[in-house]
C-alpha atoms as a PDB file:
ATOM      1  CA  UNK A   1     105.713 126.974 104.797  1.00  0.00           C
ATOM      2  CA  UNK A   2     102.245 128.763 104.664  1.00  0.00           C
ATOM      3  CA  UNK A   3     100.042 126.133 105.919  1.00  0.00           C
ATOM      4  CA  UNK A   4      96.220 127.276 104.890  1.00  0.00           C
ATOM      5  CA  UNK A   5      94.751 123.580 106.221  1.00  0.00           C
ATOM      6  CA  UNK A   6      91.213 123.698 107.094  1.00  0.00           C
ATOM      7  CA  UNK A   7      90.969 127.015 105.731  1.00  0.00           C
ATOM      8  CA  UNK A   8      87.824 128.013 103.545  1.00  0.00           C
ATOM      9  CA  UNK A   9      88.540 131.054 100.640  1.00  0.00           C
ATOM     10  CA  UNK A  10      86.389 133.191  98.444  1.00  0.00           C
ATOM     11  CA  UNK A  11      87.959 134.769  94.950  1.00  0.00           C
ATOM     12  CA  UNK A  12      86.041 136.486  92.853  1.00  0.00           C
ATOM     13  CA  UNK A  13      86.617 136.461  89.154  1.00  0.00           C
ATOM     14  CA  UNK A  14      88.767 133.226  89.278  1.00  0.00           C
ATOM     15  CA  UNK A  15      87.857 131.491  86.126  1.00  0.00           C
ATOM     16  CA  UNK A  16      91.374 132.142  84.498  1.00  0.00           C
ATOM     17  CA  UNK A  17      94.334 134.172  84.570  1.00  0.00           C
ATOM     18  CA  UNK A  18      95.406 135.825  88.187  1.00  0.00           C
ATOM     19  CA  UNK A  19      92.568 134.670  89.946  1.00  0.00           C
ATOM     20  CA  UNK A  20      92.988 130.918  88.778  1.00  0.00           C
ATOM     21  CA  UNK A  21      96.395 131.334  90.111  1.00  0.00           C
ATOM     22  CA  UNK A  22      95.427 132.629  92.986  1.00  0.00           C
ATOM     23  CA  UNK A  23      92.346 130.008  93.748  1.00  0.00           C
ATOM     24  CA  UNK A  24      94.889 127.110  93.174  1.00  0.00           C
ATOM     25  CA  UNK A  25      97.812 128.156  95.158  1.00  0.00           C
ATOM     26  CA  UNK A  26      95.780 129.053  98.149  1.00  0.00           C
ATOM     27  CA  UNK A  27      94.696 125.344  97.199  1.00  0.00           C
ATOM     28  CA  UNK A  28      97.420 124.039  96.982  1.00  0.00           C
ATOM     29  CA  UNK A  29      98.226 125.657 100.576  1.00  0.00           C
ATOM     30  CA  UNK A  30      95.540 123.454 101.762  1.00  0.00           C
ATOM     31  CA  UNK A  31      92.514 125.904 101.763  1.00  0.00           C
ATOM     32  CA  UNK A  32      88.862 124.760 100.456  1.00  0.00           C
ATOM     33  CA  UNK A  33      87.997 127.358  97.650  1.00  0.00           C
ATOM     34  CA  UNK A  34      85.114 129.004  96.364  1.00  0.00           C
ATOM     35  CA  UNK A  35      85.229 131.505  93.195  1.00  0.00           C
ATOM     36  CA  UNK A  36      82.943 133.342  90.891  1.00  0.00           C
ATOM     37  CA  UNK A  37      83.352 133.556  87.167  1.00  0.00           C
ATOM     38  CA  UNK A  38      81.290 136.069  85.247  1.00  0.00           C
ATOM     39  CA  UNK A  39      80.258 133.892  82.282  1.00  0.00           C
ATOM     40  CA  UNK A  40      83.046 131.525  81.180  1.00  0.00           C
ATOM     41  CA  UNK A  41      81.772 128.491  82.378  1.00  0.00           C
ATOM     42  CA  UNK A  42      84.233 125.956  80.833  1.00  0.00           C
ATOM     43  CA  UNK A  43      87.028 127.859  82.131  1.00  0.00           C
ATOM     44  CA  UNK A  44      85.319 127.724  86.078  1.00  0.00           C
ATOM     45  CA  UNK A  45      85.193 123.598  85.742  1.00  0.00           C
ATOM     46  CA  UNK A  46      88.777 123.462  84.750  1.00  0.00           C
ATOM     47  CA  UNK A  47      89.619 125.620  87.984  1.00  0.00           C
ATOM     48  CA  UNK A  48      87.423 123.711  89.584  1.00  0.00           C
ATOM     49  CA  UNK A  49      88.930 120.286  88.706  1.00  0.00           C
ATOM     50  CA  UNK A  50      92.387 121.744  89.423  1.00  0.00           C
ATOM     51  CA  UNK A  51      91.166 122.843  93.516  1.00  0.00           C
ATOM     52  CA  UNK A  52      89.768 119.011  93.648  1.00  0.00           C
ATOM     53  CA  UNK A  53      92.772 117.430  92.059  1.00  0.00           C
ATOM     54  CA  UNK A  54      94.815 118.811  95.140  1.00  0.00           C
ATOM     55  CA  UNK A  55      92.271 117.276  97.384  1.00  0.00           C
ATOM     56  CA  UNK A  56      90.509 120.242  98.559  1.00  0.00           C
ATOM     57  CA  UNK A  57      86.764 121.177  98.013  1.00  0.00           C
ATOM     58  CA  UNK A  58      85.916 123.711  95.058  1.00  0.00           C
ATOM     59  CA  UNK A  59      82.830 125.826  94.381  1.00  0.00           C
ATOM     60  CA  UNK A  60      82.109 127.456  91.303  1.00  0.00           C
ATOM     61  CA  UNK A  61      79.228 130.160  91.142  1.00  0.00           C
ATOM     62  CA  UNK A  62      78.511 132.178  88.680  1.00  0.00           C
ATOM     63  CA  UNK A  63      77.530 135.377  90.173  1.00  0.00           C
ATOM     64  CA  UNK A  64      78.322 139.323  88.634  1.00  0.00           C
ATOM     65  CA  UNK A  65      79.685 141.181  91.613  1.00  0.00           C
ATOM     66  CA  UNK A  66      78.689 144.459  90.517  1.00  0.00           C
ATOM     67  CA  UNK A  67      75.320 143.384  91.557  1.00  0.00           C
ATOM     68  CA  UNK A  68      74.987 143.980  95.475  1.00  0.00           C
ATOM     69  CA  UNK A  69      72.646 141.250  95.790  1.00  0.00           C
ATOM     70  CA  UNK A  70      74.604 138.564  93.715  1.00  0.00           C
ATOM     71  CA  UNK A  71      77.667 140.030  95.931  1.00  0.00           C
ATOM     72  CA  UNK A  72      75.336 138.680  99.047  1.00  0.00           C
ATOM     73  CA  UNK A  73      74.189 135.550  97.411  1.00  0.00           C
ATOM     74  CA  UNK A  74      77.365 134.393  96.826  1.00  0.00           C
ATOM     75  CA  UNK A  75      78.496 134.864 100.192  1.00  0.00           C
ATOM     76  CA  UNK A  76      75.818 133.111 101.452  1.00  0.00           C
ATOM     77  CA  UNK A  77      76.130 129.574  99.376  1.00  0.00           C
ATOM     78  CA  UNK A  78      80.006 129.688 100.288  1.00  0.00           C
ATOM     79  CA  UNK A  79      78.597 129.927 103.687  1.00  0.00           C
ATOM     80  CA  UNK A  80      76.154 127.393 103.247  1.00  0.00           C
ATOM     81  CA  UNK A  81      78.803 125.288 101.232  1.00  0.00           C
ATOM     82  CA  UNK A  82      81.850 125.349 103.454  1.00  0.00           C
ATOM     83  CA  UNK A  83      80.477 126.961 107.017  1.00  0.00           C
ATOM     84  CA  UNK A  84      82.581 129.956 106.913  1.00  0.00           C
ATOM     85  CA  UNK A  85      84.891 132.312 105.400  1.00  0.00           C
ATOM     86  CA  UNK A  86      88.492 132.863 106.493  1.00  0.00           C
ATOM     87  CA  UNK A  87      89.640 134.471 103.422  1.00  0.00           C
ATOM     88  CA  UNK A  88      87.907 136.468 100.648  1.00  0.00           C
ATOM     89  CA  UNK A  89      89.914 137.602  97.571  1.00  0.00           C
ATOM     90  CA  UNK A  90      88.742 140.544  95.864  1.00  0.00           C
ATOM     91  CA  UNK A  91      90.037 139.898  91.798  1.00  0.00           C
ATOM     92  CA  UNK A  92      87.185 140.891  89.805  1.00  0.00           C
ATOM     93  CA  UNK A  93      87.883 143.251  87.185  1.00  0.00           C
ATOM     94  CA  UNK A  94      87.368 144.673  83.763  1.00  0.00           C
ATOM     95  CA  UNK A  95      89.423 147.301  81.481  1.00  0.00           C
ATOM     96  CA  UNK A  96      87.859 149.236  79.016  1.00  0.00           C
ATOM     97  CA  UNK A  97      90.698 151.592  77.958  1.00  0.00           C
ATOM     98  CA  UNK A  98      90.078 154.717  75.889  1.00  0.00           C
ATOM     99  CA  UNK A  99      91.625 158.553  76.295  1.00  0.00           C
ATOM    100  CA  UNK A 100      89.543 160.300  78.525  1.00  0.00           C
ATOM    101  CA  UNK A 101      88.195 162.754  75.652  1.00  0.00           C
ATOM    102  CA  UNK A 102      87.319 159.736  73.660  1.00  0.00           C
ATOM    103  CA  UNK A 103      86.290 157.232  76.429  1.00  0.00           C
ATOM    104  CA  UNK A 104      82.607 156.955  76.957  1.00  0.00           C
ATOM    105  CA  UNK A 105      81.029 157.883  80.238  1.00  0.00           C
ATOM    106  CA  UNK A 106      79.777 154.043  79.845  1.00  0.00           C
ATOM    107  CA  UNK A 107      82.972 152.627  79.758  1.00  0.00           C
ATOM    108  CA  UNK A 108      84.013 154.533  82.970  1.00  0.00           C
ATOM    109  CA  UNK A 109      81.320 153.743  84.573  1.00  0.00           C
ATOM    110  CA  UNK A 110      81.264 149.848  84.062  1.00  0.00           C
ATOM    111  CA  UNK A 111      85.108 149.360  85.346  1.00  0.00           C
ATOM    112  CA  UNK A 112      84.191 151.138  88.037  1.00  0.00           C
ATOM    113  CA  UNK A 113      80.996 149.733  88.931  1.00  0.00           C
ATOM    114  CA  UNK A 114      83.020 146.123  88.370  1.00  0.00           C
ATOM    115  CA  UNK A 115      86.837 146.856  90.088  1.00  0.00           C
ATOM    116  CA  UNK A 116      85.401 148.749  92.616  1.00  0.00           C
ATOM    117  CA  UNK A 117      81.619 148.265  93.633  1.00  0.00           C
ATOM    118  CA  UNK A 118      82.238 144.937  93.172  1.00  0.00           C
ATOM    119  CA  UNK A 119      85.043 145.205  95.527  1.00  0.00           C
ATOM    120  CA  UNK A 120      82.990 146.500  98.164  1.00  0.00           C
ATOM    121  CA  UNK A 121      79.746 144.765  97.920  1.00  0.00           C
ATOM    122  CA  UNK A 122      81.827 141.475  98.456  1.00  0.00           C
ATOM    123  CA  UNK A 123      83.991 143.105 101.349  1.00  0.00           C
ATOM    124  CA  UNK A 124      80.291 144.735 103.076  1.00  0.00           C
ATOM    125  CA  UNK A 125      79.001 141.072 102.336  1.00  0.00           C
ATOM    126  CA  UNK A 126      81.614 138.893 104.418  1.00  0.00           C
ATOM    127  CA  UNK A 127      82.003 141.532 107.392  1.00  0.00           C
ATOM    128  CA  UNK A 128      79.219 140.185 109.227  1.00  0.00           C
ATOM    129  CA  UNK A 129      80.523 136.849 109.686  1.00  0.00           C
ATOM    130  CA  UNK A 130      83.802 137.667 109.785  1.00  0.00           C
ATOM    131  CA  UNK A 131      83.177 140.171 112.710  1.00  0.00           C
ATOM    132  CA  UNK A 132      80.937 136.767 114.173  1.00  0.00           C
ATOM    133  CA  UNK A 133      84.579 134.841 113.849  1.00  0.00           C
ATOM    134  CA  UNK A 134      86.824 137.737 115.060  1.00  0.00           C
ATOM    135  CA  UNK A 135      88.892 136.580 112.375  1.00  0.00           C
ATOM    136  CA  UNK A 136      89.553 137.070 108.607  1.00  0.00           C
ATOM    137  CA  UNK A 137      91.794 137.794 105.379  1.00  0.00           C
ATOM    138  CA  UNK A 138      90.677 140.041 103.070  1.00  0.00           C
ATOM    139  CA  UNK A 139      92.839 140.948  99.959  1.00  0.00           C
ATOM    140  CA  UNK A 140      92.566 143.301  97.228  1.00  0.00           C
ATOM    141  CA  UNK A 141      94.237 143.113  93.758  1.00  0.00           C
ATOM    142  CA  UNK A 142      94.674 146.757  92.956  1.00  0.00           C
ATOM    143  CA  UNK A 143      97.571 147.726  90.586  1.00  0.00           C
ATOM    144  CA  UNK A 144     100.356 149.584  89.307  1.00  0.00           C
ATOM    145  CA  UNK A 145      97.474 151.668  87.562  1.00  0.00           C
ATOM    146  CA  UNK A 146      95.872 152.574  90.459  1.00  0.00           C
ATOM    147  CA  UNK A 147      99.350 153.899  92.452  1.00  0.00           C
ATOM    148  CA  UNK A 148     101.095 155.670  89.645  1.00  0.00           C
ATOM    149  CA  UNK A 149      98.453 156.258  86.759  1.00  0.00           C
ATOM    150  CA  UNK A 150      98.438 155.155  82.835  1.00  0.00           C
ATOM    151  CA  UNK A 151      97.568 157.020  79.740  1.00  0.00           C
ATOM    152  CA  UNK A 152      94.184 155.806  78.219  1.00  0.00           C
ATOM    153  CA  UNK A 153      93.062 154.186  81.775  1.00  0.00           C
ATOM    154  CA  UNK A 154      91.719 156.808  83.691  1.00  0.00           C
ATOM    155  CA  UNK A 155      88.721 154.373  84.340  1.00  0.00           C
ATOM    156  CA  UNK A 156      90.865 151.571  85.481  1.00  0.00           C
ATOM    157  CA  UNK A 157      92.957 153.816  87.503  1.00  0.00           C
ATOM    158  CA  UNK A 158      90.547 155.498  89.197  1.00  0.00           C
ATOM    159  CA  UNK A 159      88.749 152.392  90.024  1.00  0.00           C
ATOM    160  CA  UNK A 160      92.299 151.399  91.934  1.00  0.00           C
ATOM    161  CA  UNK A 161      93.525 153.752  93.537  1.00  0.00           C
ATOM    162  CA  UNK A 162      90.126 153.424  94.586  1.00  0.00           C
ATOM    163  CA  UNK A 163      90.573 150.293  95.928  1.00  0.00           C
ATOM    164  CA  UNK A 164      93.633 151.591  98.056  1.00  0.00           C
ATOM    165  CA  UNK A 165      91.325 154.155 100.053  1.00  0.00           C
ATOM    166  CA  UNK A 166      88.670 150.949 100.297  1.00  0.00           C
ATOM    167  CA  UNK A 167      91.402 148.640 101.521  1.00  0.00           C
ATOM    168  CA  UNK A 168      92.959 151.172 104.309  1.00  0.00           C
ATOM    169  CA  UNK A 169      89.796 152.241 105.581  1.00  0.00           C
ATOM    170  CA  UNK A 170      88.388 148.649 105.683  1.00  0.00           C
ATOM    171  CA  UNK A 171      91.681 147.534 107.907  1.00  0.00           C
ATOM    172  CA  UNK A 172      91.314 150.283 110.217  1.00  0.00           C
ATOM    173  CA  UNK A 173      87.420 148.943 110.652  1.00  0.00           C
ATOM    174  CA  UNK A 174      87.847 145.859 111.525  1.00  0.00           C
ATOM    175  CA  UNK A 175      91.303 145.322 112.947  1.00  0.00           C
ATOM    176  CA  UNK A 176      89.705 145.545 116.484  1.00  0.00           C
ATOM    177  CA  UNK A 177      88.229 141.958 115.507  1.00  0.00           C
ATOM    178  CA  UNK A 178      91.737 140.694 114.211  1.00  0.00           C
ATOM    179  CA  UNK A 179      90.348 140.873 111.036  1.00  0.00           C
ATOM    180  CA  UNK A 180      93.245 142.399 108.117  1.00  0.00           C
ATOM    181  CA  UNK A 181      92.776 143.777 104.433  1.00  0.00           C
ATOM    182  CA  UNK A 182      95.956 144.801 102.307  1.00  0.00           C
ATOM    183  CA  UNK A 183      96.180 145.180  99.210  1.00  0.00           C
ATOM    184  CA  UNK A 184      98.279 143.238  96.099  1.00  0.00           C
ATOM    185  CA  UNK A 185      99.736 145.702  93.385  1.00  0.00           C
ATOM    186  CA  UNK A 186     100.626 143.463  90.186  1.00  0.00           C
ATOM    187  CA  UNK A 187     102.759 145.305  87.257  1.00  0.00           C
ATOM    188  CA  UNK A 188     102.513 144.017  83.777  1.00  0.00           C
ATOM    189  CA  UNK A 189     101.830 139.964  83.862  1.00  0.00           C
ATOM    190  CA  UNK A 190     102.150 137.659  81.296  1.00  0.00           C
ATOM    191  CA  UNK A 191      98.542 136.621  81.008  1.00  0.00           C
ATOM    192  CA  UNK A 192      95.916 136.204  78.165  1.00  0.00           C
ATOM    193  CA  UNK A 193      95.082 140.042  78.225  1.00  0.00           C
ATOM    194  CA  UNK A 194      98.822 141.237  77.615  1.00  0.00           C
ATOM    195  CA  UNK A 195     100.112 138.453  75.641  1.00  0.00           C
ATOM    196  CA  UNK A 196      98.595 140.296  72.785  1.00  0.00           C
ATOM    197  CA  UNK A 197     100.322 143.406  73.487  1.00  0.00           C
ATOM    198  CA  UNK A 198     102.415 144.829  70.570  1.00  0.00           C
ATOM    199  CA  UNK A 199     106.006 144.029  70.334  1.00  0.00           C
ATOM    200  CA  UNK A 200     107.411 147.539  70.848  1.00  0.00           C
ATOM    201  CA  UNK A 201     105.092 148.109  73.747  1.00  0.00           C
ATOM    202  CA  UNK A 202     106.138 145.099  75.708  1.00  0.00           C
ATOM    203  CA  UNK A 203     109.668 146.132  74.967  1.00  0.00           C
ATOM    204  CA  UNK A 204     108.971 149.489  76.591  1.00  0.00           C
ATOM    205  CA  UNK A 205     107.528 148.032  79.710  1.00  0.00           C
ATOM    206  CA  UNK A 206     110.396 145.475  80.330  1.00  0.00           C
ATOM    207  CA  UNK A 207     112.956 148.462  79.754  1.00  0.00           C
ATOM    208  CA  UNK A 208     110.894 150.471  82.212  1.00  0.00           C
ATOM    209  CA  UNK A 209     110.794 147.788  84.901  1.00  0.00           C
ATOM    210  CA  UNK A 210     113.868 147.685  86.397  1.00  0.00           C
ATOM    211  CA  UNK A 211     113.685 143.367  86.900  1.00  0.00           C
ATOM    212  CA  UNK A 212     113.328 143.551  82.995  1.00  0.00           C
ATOM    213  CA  UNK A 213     110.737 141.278  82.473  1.00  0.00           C
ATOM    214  CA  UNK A 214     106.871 140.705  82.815  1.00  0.00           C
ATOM    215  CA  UNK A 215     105.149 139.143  85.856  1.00  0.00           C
ATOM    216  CA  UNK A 216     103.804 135.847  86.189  1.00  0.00           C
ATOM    217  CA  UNK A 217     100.073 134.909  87.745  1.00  0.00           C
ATOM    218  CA  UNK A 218     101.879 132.667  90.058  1.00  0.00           C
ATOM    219  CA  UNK A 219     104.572 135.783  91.499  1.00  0.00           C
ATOM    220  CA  UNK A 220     101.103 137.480  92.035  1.00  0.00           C
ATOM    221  CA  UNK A 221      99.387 134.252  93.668  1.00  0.00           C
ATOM    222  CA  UNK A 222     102.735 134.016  95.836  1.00  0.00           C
ATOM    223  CA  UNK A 223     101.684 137.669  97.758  1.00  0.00           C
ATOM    224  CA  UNK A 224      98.592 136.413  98.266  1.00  0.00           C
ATOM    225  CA  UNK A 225      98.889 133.474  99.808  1.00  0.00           C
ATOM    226  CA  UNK A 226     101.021 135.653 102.090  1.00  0.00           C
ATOM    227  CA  UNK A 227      99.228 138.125 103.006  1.00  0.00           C
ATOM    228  CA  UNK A 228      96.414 135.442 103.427  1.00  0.00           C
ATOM    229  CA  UNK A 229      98.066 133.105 106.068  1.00  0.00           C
ATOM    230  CA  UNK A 230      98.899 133.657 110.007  1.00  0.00           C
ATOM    231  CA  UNK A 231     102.397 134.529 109.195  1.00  0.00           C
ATOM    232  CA  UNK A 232     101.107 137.883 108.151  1.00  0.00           C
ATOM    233  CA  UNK A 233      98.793 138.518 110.890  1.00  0.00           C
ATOM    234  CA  UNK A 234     100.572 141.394 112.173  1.00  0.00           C
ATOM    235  CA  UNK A 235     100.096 143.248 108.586  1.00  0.00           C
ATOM    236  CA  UNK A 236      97.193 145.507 107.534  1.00  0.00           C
ATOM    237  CA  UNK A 237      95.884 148.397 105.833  1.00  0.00           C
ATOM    238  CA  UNK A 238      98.991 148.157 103.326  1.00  0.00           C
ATOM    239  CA  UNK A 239      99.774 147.945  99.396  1.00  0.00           C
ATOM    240  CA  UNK A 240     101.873 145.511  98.629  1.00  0.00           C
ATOM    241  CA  UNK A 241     103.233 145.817  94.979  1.00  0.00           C
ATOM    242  CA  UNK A 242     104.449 143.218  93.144  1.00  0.00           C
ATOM    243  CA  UNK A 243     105.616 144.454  89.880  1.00  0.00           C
ATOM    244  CA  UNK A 244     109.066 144.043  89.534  1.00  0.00           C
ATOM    245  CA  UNK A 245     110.216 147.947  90.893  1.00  0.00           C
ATOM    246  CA  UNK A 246     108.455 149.491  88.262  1.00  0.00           C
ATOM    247  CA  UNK A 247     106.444 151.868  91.140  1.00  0.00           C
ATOM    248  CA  UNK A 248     108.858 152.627  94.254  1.00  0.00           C
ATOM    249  CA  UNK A 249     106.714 154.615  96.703  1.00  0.00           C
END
């Protein structure tokens, strides 16, 4: 049983979708939680209400990470909020998919600036404390995009195999201070972003994933709260995917 009592956690874009699966299992483990949410602010309460209805302290803030100084504000009301910061989530992220001759520079700049930036404001944001602690989780949610590539994502890819380099050079940083970062690699997952995919397309990517079917937030949420608890203290600087075999590496 992953036991995440007295526990406080950080995700960033957790309004919906992975993140809100990830916020409320680590919950649900018996962590306090603090998120961020871009600009859905409806969507933040109802997480919000779901952390409390478990009995554990919630804190919505609406922060954009790809600003380095909302990346430190937000760090510092969790702080102020809960004391500390045992675990910080790094879920933020945008597409903005396009073939590379088509897709604006714009576009490629803005996922990156979000998925990855963001990524690393947040992670240059908690190492102080954490370092203070000589303890901490940190987790990244890269993706199947970012180990294998996709056609009409070179923006999103980019930005995660990005987040691979961040995440192994980030573990070997801090590991002197017991302090781990891995990585979480979801394939396709039934959320509000793919749901809309076209028939024929999602048939293609269940015949291409060899557990022939799509992913759900709380699989994803499962790794997490993994790779988040003591029973995975001996494991850093790694990529675990979650995706149903569709990338074996």
């Amino acid at each position: 049983m992953i036991d995440l009592t007295g526990k406080s956690a950080l995700v960033t874009g957790a309004s919906r979708g992975i993140g809100k699966a990830v916020a409320v299992r680590l919950a649900t483990q018996g962590a306090d939680v603090a998120f961020s949410y871009r600009g859905n602010e409806a969507a933040a309460a109802e997480t919000a209400g779901e952390i409390e209805a478990l009995g554990r302290r919630a804190l919505a803030v609406q922060a954009d990470v790809t600003d380095p100084e909302a990346a430190d504000g937000l760090v510092k009301t969790v702080l102020e909020a809960f004391g500390k910061i045992d675990i910080l989530v790094n879920n933020a992220g945008i597409t903005r998919d396009d073939l590379i001759m088509r897709m604006s520079v714009e576009a490629f700049r803005e996922v990156v600036e979000t998925n990855l930036f963001g990524a690393f404001y947040m992670t240059k944001a908690v190492t102080r404390p954490m370092l203070k602690a000589k303890a901490g989780r940190i987790i990244n949610m890269t993706s199947v995009s970012g180990q294998a590539g996709q056609t009409g994502q070179a923006n999103y890819s980019a930005s995660k195999a990005g987040l691979i380099g961040l995440t192994k050079a980030t573990a070997r940083e801090l590991a002197s201070r017991s302090i781990t970062c891995n990585a979480v690699a979801p394939g396709f997952v039934l959320t509000e972003l793919t749901k809309d995919l076209p028939e024929a397309l999602q048939a293609q990517i269940t015949a291409a994933t060899p557990l022939g079917r799509f992913g759900t937030t709380e699989e994803i949420a499962n790794a997490v709260a993994f790779l988040a608890s003591d029973e995975a203290a001996f494991i850093t600087g790694q990529v675990l995917a979650v995706d149903g075999g569709l990338v074996m590496m």
